[in-house]
Amino acid sequence: TKNEMIPALYIRSPNAHFTILYSHGNAEDIGISLPYFEAISQYLNVDVFAYEYVGYSLSGDEGAKPSEQACLRAIDAAWRHLVTDAN
C-alpha cells in the first residue's frame, strides 16, 4: 500500500552491468548481511539491491503486519524501483 515503508540497501559497483535483487531468507536481516552484500558486489562487479519484507525489521516499526501478501508487495516494490527509478 502507499503507506508501507520498505527499508533497502543499494550497493553500487563501478562499471557494473548487472544488478542482483537479493531476497533474504528467514531470520536474516539486511543490516547484518551488509558485509556479505559488499563482498558480492566487489568480487562479482555487480550492483546489489537488498530489501526487507513488510512487517519485519525497520518496516515493522511502522505498524505493518507481516503476511505472504506483504512479502509479495515488497518484492514487487523492489523490482519496480529498480526498473523504473534506479536506472
Tab-separated table of N, CA and C in Angstrom, residues 30-65:
chain	number	residue	atom	x	y	z
A	30	ILE	N	18.923	-7.386	6.468
A	30	ILE	CA	19.864	-6.792	5.517
A	30	ILE	C	20.997	-6.049	6.209
A	31	GLY	N	20.754	-5.503	7.376
A	31	GLY	CA	21.816	-4.817	8.105
A	31	GLY	C	22.919	-5.761	8.536
A	32	ILE	N	22.540	-6.932	9.018
A	32	ILE	CA	23.518	-7.933	9.437
A	32	ILE	C	24.269	-8.491	8.235
A	33	SER	N	23.617	-8.541	7.088
A	33	SER	CA	24.207	-9.117	5.877
A	33	SER	C	25.014	-8.117	5.056
A	34	LEU	N	25.152	-6.895	5.509
A	34	LEU	CA	25.843	-5.867	4.736
A	34	LEU	C	27.235	-6.294	4.267
A	35	PRO	N	28.103	-6.861	5.117
A	35	PRO	CA	29.426	-7.284	4.626
A	35	PRO	C	29.333	-8.317	3.490
A	36	TYR	N	28.356	-9.190	3.556
A	36	TYR	CA	28.143	-10.185	2.501
A	36	TYR	C	27.755	-9.501	1.191
A	37	PHE	N	26.846	-8.542	1.248
A	37	PHE	CA	26.433	-7.825	0.042
A	37	PHE	C	27.598	-7.039	-0.561
A	38	GLU	N	28.390	-6.424	0.292
A	38	GLU	CA	29.552	-5.677	-0.199
A	38	GLU	C	30.548	-6.601	-0.891
A	39	ALA	N	30.749	-7.790	-0.332
A	39	ALA	CA	31.668	-8.754	-0.941
A	39	ALA	C	31.141	-9.231	-2.289
A	40	ILE	N	29.857	-9.543	-2.360
A	40	ILE	CA	29.257	-9.961	-3.633
A	40	ILE	C	29.457	-8.874	-4.681
A	41	SER	N	29.157	-7.643	-4.302
A	41	SER	CA	29.284	-6.524	-5.223
A	41	SER	C	30.722	-6.369	-5.720
A	42	GLN	N	31.658	-6.439	-4.803
A	42	GLN	CA	33.062	-6.245	-5.155
A	42	GLN	C	33.605	-7.383	-6.016
A	43	TYR	N	33.393	-8.621	-5.591
A	43	TYR	CA	34.001	-9.758	-6.288
A	43	TYR	C	33.341	-10.083	-7.611
A	44	LEU	N	32.063	-9.809	-7.731
A	44	LEU	CA	31.356	-10.104	-8.972
A	44	LEU	C	31.179	-8.876	-9.865
A	45	ASN	N	31.573	-7.709	-9.360
A	45	ASN	CA	31.405	-6.444	-10.078
A	45	ASN	C	29.955	-6.256	-10.525
A	46	VAL	N	29.058	-6.377	-9.552
A	46	VAL	CA	27.623	-6.187	-9.784
A	46	VAL	C	27.083	-5.228	-8.732
A	47	ASP	N	25.943	-4.619	-9.035
A	47	ASP	CA	25.206	-3.870	-8.027
A	47	ASP	C	24.353	-4.877	-7.254
A	48	VAL	N	24.091	-4.578	-5.989
A	48	VAL	CA	23.243	-5.438	-5.168
A	48	VAL	C	22.161	-4.585	-4.532
A	49	PHE	N	20.921	-4.983	-4.743
A	49	PHE	CA	19.783	-4.310	-4.124
A	49	PHE	C	19.109	-5.336	-3.212
A	50	ALA	N	19.125	-5.067	-1.924
A	50	ALA	CA	18.512	-5.961	-0.934
A	50	ALA	C	17.444	-5.174	-0.183
A	51	TYR	N	16.387	-5.832	0.178
A	51	TYR	CA	15.261	-5.152	0.818
A	51	TYR	C	14.733	-5.999	1.965
A	52	GLU	N	13.990	-5.362	2.832
A	52	GLU	CA	13.308	-6.062	3.918
A	52	GLU	C	11.867	-6.319	3.503
A	53	TYR	N	11.226	-7.211	4.205
A	53	TYR	CA	9.828	-7.519	3.950
A	53	TYR	C	8.944	-6.646	4.839
A	54	VAL	N	7.791	-6.292	4.313
A	54	VAL	CA	6.827	-5.502	5.072
A	54	VAL	C	6.451	-6.262	6.347
A	55	GLY	N	6.521	-5.557	7.475
A	55	GLY	CA	6.160	-6.159	8.747
A	55	GLY	C	7.342	-6.711	9.528
A	56	TYR	N	8.528	-6.664	8.942
A	56	TYR	CA	9.726	-7.157	9.610
A	56	TYR	C	10.755	-6.037	9.711
A	57	SER	N	11.706	-6.211	10.600
A	57	SER	CA	12.816	-5.273	10.769
A	57	SER	C	12.287	-3.848	10.932
A	58	LEU	N	12.906	-2.896	10.283
A	58	LEU	CA	12.508	-1.499	10.422
A	58	LEU	C	11.109	-1.229	9.896
A	59	SER	N	10.670	-1.988	8.902
A	59	SER	CA	9.316	-1.758	8.393
A	59	SER	C	8.271	-2.142	9.433
A	60	GLY	N	8.629	-3.020	10.383
A	60	GLY	CA	7.716	-3.383	11.455
A	60	GLY	C	7.448	-2.234	12.402
A	61	ASP	N	8.379	-1.271	12.456
A	61	ASP	CA	8.196	-0.107	13.313
A	61	ASP	C	7.058	0.787	12.831
A	62	GLU	N	6.659	0.618	11.594
A	62	GLU	CA	5.592	1.449	11.024
A	62	GLU	C	4.218	0.853	11.293
A	63	GLY	N	4.150	-0.250	12.043
A	63	GLY	CA	2.868	-0.864	12.357
A	63	GLY	C	2.378	-1.837	11.308
A	64	ALA	N	3.200	-2.110	10.281
A	64	ALA	CA	2.799	-3.054	9.242
A	64	ALA	C	2.809	-4.471	9.794
A	65	LYS	N	1.909	-5.272	9.320
A	65	LYS	CA	1.797	-6.656	9.754
A	65	LYS	C	2.391	-7.590	8.703
